[in-house]
Coordinates of C-alpha atoms in Angstrom, one line a residue:
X249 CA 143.1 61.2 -89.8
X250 CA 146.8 61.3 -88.7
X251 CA 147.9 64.5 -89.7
X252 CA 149.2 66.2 -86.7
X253 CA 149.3 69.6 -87.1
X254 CA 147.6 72.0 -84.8
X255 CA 147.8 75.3 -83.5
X256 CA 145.4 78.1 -82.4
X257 CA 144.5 80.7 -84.8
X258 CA 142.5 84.1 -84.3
X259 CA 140.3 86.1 -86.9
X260 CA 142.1 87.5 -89.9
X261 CA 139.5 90.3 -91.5
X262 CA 141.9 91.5 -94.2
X263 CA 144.6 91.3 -96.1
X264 CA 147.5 90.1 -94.2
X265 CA 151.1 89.6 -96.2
X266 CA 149.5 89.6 -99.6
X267 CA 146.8 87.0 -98.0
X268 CA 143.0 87.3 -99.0
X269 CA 141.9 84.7 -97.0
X270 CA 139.8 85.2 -93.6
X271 CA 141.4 83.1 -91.1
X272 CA 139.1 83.3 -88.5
X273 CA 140.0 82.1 -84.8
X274 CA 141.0 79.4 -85.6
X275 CA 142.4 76.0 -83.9
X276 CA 144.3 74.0 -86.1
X277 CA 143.5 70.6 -85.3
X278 CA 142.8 66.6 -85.8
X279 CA 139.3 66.1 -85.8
X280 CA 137.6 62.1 -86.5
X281 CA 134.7 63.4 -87.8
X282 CA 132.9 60.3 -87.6
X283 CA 128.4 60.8 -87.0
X284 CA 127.1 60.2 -83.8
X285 CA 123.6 60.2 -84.9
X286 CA 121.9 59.1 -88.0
X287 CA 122.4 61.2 -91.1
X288 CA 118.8 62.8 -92.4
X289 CA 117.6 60.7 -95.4
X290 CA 114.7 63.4 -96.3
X291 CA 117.0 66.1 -96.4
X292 CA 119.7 64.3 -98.0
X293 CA 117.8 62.9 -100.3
X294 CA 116.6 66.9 -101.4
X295 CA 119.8 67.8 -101.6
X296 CA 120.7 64.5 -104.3
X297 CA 117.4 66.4 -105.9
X298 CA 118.6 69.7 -106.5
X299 CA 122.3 68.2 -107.7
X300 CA 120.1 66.2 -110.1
X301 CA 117.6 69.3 -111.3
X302 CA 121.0 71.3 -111.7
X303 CA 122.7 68.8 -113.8
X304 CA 119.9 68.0 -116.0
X305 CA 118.5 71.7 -116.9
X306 CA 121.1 74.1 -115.7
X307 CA 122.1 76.3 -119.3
X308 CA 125.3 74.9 -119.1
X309 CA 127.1 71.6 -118.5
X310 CA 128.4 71.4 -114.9
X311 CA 131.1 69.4 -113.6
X312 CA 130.3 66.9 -110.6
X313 CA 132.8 67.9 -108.6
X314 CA 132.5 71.8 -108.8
X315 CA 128.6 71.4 -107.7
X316 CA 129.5 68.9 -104.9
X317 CA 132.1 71.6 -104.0
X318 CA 129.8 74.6 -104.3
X319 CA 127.1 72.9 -101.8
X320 CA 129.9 72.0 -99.4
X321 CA 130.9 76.0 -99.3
X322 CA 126.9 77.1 -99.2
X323 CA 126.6 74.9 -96.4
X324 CA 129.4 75.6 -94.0
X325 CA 129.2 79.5 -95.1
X326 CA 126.0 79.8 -94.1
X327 CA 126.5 79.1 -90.5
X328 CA 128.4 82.2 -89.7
X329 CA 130.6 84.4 -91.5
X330 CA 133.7 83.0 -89.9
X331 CA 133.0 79.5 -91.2
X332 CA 134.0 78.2 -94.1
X333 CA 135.2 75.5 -96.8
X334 CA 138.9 75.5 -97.7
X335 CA 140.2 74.4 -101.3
X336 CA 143.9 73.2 -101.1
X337 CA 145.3 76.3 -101.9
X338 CA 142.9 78.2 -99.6
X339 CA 144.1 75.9 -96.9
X340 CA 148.0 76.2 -97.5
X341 CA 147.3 80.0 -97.4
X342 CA 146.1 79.7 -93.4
X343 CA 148.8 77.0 -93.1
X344 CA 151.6 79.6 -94.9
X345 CA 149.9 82.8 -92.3
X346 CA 150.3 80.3 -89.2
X347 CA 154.4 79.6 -90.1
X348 CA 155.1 83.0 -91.7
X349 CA 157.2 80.8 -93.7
X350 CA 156.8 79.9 -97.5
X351 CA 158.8 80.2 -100.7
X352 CA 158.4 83.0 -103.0
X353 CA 159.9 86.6 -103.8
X354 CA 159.5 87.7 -100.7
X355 CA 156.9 91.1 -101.3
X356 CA 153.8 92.1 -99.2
X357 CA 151.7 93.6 -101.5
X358 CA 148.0 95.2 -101.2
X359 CA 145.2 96.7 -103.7
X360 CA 145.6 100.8 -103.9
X361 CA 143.2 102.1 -106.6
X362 CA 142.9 98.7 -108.7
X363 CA 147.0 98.8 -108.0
X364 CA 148.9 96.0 -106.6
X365 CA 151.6 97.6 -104.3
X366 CA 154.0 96.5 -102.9
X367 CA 153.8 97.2 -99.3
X368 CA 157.5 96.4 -98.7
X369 CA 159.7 93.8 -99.2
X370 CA 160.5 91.3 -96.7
X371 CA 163.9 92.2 -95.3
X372 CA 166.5 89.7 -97.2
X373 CA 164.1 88.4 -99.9
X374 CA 165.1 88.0 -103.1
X375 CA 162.7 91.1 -104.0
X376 CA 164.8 93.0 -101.2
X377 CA 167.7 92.4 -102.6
X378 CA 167.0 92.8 -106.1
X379 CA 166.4 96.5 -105.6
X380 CA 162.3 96.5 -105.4
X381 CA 161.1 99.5 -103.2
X382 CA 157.9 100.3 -101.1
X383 CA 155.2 101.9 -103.4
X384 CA 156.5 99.5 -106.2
X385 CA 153.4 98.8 -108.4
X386 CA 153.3 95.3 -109.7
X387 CA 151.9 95.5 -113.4
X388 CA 153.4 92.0 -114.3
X389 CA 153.8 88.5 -113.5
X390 CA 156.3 86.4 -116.2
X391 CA 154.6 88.3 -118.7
X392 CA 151.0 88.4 -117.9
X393 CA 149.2 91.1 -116.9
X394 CA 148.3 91.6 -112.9
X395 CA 144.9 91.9 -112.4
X396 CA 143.7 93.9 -108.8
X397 CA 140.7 92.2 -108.9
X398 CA 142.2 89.3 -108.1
X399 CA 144.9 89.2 -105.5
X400 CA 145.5 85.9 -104.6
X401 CA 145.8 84.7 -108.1
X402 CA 149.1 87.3 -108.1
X403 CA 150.3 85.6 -105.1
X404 CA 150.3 82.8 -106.0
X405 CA 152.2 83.3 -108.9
X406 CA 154.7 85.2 -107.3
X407 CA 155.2 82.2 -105.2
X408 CA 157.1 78.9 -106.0
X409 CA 159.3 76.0 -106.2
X410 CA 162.6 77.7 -104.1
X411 CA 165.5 77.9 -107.0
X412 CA 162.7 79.1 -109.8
X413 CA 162.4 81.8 -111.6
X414 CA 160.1 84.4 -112.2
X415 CA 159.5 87.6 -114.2
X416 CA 158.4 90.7 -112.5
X417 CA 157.2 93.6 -113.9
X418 CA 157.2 96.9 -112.0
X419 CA 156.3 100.1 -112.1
X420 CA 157.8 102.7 -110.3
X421 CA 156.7 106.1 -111.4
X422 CA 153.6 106.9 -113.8
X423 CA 155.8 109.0 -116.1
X424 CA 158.9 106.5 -116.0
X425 CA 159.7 102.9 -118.1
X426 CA 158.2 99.7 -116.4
X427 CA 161.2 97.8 -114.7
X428 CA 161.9 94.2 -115.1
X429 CA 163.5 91.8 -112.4
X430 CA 164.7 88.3 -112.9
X431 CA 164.0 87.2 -109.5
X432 CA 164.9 83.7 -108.0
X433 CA 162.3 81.9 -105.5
X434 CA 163.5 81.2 -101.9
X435 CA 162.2 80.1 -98.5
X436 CA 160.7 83.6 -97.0
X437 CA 160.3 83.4 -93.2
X438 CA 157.9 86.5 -92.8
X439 CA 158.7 88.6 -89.5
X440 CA 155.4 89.8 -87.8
X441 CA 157.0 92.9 -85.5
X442 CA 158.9 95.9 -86.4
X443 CA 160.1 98.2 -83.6
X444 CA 161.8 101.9 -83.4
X445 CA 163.3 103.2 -80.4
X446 CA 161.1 106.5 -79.8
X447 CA 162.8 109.4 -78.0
X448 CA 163.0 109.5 -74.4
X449 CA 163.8 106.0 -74.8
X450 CA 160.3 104.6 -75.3
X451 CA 159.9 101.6 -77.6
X452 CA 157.7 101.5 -80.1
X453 CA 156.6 98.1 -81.4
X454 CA 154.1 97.4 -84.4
X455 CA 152.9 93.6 -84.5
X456 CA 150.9 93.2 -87.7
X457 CA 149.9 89.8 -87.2
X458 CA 150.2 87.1 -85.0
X459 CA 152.2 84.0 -86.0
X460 CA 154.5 81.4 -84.4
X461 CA 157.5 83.5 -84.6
X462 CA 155.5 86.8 -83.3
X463 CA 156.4 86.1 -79.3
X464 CA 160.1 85.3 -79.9
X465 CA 160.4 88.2 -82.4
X466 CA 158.3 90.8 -79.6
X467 CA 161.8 90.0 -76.8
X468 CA 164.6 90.2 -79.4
X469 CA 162.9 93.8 -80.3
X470 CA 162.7 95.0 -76.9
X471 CA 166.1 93.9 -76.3
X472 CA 167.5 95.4 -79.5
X473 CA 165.8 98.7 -78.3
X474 CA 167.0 98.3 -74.8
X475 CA 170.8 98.1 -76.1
X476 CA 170.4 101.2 -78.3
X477 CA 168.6 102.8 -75.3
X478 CA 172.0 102.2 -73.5
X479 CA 169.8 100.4 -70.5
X480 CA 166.4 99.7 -69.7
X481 CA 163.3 101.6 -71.8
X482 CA 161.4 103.6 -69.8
X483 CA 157.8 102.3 -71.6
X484 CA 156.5 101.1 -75.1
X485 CA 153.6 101.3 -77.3
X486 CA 152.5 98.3 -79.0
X487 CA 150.4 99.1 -81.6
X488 CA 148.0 96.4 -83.0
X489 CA 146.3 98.8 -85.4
X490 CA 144.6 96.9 -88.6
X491 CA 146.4 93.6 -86.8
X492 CA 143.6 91.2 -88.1
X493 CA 144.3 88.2 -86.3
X494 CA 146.9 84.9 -86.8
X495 CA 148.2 82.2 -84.0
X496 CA 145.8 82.8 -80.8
X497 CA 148.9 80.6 -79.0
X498 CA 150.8 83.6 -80.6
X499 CA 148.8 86.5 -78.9
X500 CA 149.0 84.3 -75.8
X501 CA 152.4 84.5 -75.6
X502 CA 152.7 88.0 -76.2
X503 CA 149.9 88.5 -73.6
X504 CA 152.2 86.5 -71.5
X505 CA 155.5 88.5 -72.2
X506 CA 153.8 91.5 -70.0
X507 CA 152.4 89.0 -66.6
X508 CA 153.9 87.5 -64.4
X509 CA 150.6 85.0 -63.6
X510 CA 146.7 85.1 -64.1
X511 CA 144.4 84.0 -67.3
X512 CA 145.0 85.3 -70.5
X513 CA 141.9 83.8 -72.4
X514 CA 139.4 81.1 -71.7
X515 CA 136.9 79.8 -74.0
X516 CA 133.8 77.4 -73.9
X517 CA 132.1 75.4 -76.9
X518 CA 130.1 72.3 -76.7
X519 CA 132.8 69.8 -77.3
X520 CA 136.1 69.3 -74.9
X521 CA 138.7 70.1 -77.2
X522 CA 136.6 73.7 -77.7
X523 CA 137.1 74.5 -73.6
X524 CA 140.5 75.9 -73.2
X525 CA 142.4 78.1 -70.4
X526 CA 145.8 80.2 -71.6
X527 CA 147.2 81.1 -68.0
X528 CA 150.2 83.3 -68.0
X529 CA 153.6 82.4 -66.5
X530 CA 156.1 84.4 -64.7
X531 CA 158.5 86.9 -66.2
X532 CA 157.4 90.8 -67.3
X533 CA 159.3 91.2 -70.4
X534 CA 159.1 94.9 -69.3
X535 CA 160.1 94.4 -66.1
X536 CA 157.3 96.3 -64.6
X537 CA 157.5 99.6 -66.8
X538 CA 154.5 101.1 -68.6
X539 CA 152.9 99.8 -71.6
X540 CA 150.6 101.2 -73.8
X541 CA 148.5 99.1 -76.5
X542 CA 147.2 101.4 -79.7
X543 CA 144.0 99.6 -81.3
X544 CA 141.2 100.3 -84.0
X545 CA 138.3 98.9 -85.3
X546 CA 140.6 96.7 -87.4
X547 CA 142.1 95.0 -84.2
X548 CA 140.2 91.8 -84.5
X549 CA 140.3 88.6 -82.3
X550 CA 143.8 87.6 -81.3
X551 CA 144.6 91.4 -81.0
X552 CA 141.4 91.9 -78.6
X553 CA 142.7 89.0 -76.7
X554 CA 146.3 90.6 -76.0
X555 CA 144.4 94.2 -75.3
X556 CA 141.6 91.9 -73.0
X557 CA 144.3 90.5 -70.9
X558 CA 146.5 93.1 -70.5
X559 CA 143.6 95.8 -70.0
X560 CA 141.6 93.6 -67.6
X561 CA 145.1 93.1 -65.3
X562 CA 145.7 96.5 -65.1
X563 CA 149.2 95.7 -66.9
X564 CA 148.9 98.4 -70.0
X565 CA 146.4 101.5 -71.1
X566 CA 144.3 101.1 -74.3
X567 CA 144.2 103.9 -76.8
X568 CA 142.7 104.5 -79.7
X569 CA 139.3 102.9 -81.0
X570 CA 136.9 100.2 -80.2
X571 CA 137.9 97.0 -81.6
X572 CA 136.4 94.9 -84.2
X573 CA 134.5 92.7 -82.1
X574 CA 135.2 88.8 -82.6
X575 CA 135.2 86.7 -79.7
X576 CA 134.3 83.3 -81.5
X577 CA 137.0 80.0 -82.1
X578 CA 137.3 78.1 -85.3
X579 CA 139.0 75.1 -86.4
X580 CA 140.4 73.9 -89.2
X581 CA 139.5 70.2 -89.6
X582 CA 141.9 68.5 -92.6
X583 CA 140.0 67.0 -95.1
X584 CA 141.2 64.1 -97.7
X585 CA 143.2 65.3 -100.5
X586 CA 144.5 68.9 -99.0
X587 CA 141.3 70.0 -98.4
X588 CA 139.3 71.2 -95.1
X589 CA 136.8 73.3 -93.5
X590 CA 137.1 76.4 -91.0
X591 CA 134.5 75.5 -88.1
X592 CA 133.2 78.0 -85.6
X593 CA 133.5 75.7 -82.3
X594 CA 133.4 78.1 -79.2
X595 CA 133.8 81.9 -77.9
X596 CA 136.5 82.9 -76.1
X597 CA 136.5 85.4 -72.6
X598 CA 138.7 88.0 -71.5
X599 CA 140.1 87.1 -68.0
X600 CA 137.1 88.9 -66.3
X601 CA 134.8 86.9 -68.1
X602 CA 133.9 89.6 -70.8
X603 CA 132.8 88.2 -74.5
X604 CA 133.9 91.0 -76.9
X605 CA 132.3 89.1 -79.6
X606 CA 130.4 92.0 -81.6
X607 CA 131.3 94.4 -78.5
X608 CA 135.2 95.0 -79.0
X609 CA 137.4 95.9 -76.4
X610 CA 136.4 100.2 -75.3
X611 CA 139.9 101.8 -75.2
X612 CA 140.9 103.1 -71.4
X613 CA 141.7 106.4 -73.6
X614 CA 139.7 107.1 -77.2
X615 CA 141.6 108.6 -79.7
X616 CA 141.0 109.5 -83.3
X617 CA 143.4 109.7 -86.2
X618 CA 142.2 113.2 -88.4
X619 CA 140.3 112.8 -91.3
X620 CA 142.0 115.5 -93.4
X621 CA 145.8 115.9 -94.2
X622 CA 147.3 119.2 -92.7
X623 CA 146.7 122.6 -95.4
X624 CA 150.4 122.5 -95.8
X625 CA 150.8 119.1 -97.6
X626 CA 152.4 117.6 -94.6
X627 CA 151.3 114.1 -93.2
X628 CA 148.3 113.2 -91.5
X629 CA 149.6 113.4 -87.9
X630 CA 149.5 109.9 -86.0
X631 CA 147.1 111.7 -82.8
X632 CA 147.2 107.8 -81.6
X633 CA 150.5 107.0 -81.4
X634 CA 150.8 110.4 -79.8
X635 CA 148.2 110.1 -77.6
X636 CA 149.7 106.7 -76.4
X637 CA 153.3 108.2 -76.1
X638 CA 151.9 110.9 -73.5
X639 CA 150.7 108.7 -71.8
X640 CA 153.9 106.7 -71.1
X641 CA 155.8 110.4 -71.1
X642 CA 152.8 111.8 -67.8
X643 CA 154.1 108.2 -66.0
X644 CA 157.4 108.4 -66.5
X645 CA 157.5 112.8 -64.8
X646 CA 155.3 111.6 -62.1
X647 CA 157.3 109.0 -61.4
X648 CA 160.3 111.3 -61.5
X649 CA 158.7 113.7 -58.9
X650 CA 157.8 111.0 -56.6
X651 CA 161.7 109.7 -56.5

């Protein structure tokens, strides 16, 4: 196959940008997927059995290709839960998660009691500038009825040809009219970080998911924070809460933004292109001042490989919960016709050899958010994020003292 397109991908557990689909870690890569050994009559020739027992007695008439497609899913699903068959649109989903680029309206949206929110609009979209808000509940699409159950079928109508049109429905208070917006598809480039300049000028940096703009987008936000900071921040919390997964050559680079040498990640698998080393170059984005990392048990794979590296090199204090716990690679081989299939190939290691797959990474400090609001009404307090800023506030007075 000549299609050149690869890149390295970690697990994605959830919903990610209004994405359903588990990425997985994930290289992106050409594969000739040509037999090296003989292929097994007596089981292929059970398998051309059951296809033919289905087609003659199922109850109802089934289409060749949908049972040839449903034995290609069985098979590669049942190797791991990370493994898996990709349709066409399944596969521009990873390929849309990897760019953060596509065209549409430009909403992130999520399923809140059989609702689909909007999360927020993407900052310039044509749904941010048409008015739509956070909390926004999407009741139609051109018309037709939303249904919760089925996410990816709204995003992918919300998504489209850039210079079409499209219909939205929203909702924006139970006892208030449904709105309507006109809204015109354009090329989206989704960020991945947001930051906010905490007081005592600590930075505060939330990466939701890791994709090729993530690394790039991590230094202009620490150097938009230094400038309102009026000089250089004194530490910052990135928080990878719920961060699923995306580009592993993403979380490398942001690994990398925070050493000035060592490993980042190595993994093994039985074939050459599965053994891989990310080393870390030169250059502390930071310039040496305290970092803390906030994770949970939905940190997953390219997150635990950020928190590995920079836990294991003593470069930033974990806080928060034990991570989800995948330390296994897949990759995407292309198929014909848009298709391909998401291949566990090998497990990664932190840079003192530790698998985390179905460990996690233990926080240097556990911290729990409460389980009930406050009596008052007010928020649930963020103990975390707290937890994380005291830790940068305790360097920063003993570091005071000792000048």
């Amino acid at each position: 196959m000549s299609l050149k397109f690869r890149g390295l991908l970690a697990v994605s557990i959830g919903l990610v940008l209004g994405l359903t689909l588990s990425l997985g870690s994930v290289v992106l890569a050409e594969r000739d997927i040509r037999s090296t050994s003989s292929l097994p009559w007596d089981e292929a020739r059970l398998l051309a059995e059951v296809l033919e027992r289905v087609k003659r007695d199922y109850v109802d008439d089934v289409d060749d290709a949908r049972l040839i497609e449903a034995a290609i899913r069985g098979m590669v699903a049942d190797l791991d839960p990370h493994s898996a068959y990709l349709d066409p649109d399944e596969y521009e989903e990873i390929r849309v998660s990897t760019t953060g680029n596509y065209s549409g309206v430009g909403l992130e949206v999520s399923v809140e009691e059989d609702r689909v929110v909007v999360v927020t609009p993407i900052e310039g979209s044509p749904a941010d500038q048409a008015g739509i808000l956070q909390g926004d509940v999407v009741i139609s699409v051109d018309g037709m009825p939303v249904d919760a159950r089925d996410l990816n079928d709204t995003v992918a109508r919300l998504r489209g040809v850039p210079g079409s049109s499209v219909q939205l429905g929203v909702l924006r208070a139970p006892d208030e009219a449904p709105l309507s917006y006109e809204l015109v598809r354009a090329r989206v480039q989704v960020s991945s970080v947001r930051h906010e300049l905490l007081e005592g000028r600590i930075g505060y940096v939330r990466i939701s998911h890791f994709s090729e703009t993530t690394a790039p987008d991590l230094r202009d936000a620490v150097d938009a924070m230094r400038l309102d900071a009026g000089g250089e921040l004194s530490g910052l919390v990135v928080d990878l809460r719920n961060n699923p997964g995306g580009v592993l050559e993403a979380a490398g680079e942001v690994a990398d933004a925070f050493l000035d040498g060592g490993v980042i990640v190595s993994a093994d698998g039985r074939v050459s292109d599965a053994r891989f080393r990310l080393e870390a170059q030169p250059g502390d984005v930071m310039d040496g001042a305290p970092v803390t990392l906030l994770v949970n048990g939905g940190s997953a794979s390219a997150s635990e490989i950020v928190a590995g590296a920079l836990q294991d090199h003593g470069r930033a204090r974990v806080v928060g919960e034990p991570t989800f716990g995948k330390g296994s690679v897949q990759t995407v081989m292309p198929l014909s016709r848009g298709r391909a299939i998401k291949l566990t190939t090998s497990r990664y290691y932190t840079p003192s050899g530790r698998s985390i797959h179905k460990r996690g990474i233990t926080p240097d400090v556990v911290a729990t958010l409460p389980e009930n609001a406050p009596a008052d009404g007010s928020p649930i307090p963020d103990t975390q994020l707290d937890a994380a800023v005291g830790l940068l506030e305790d360097h920063r007075i003993r570091h005071s003292r000792a000048d």
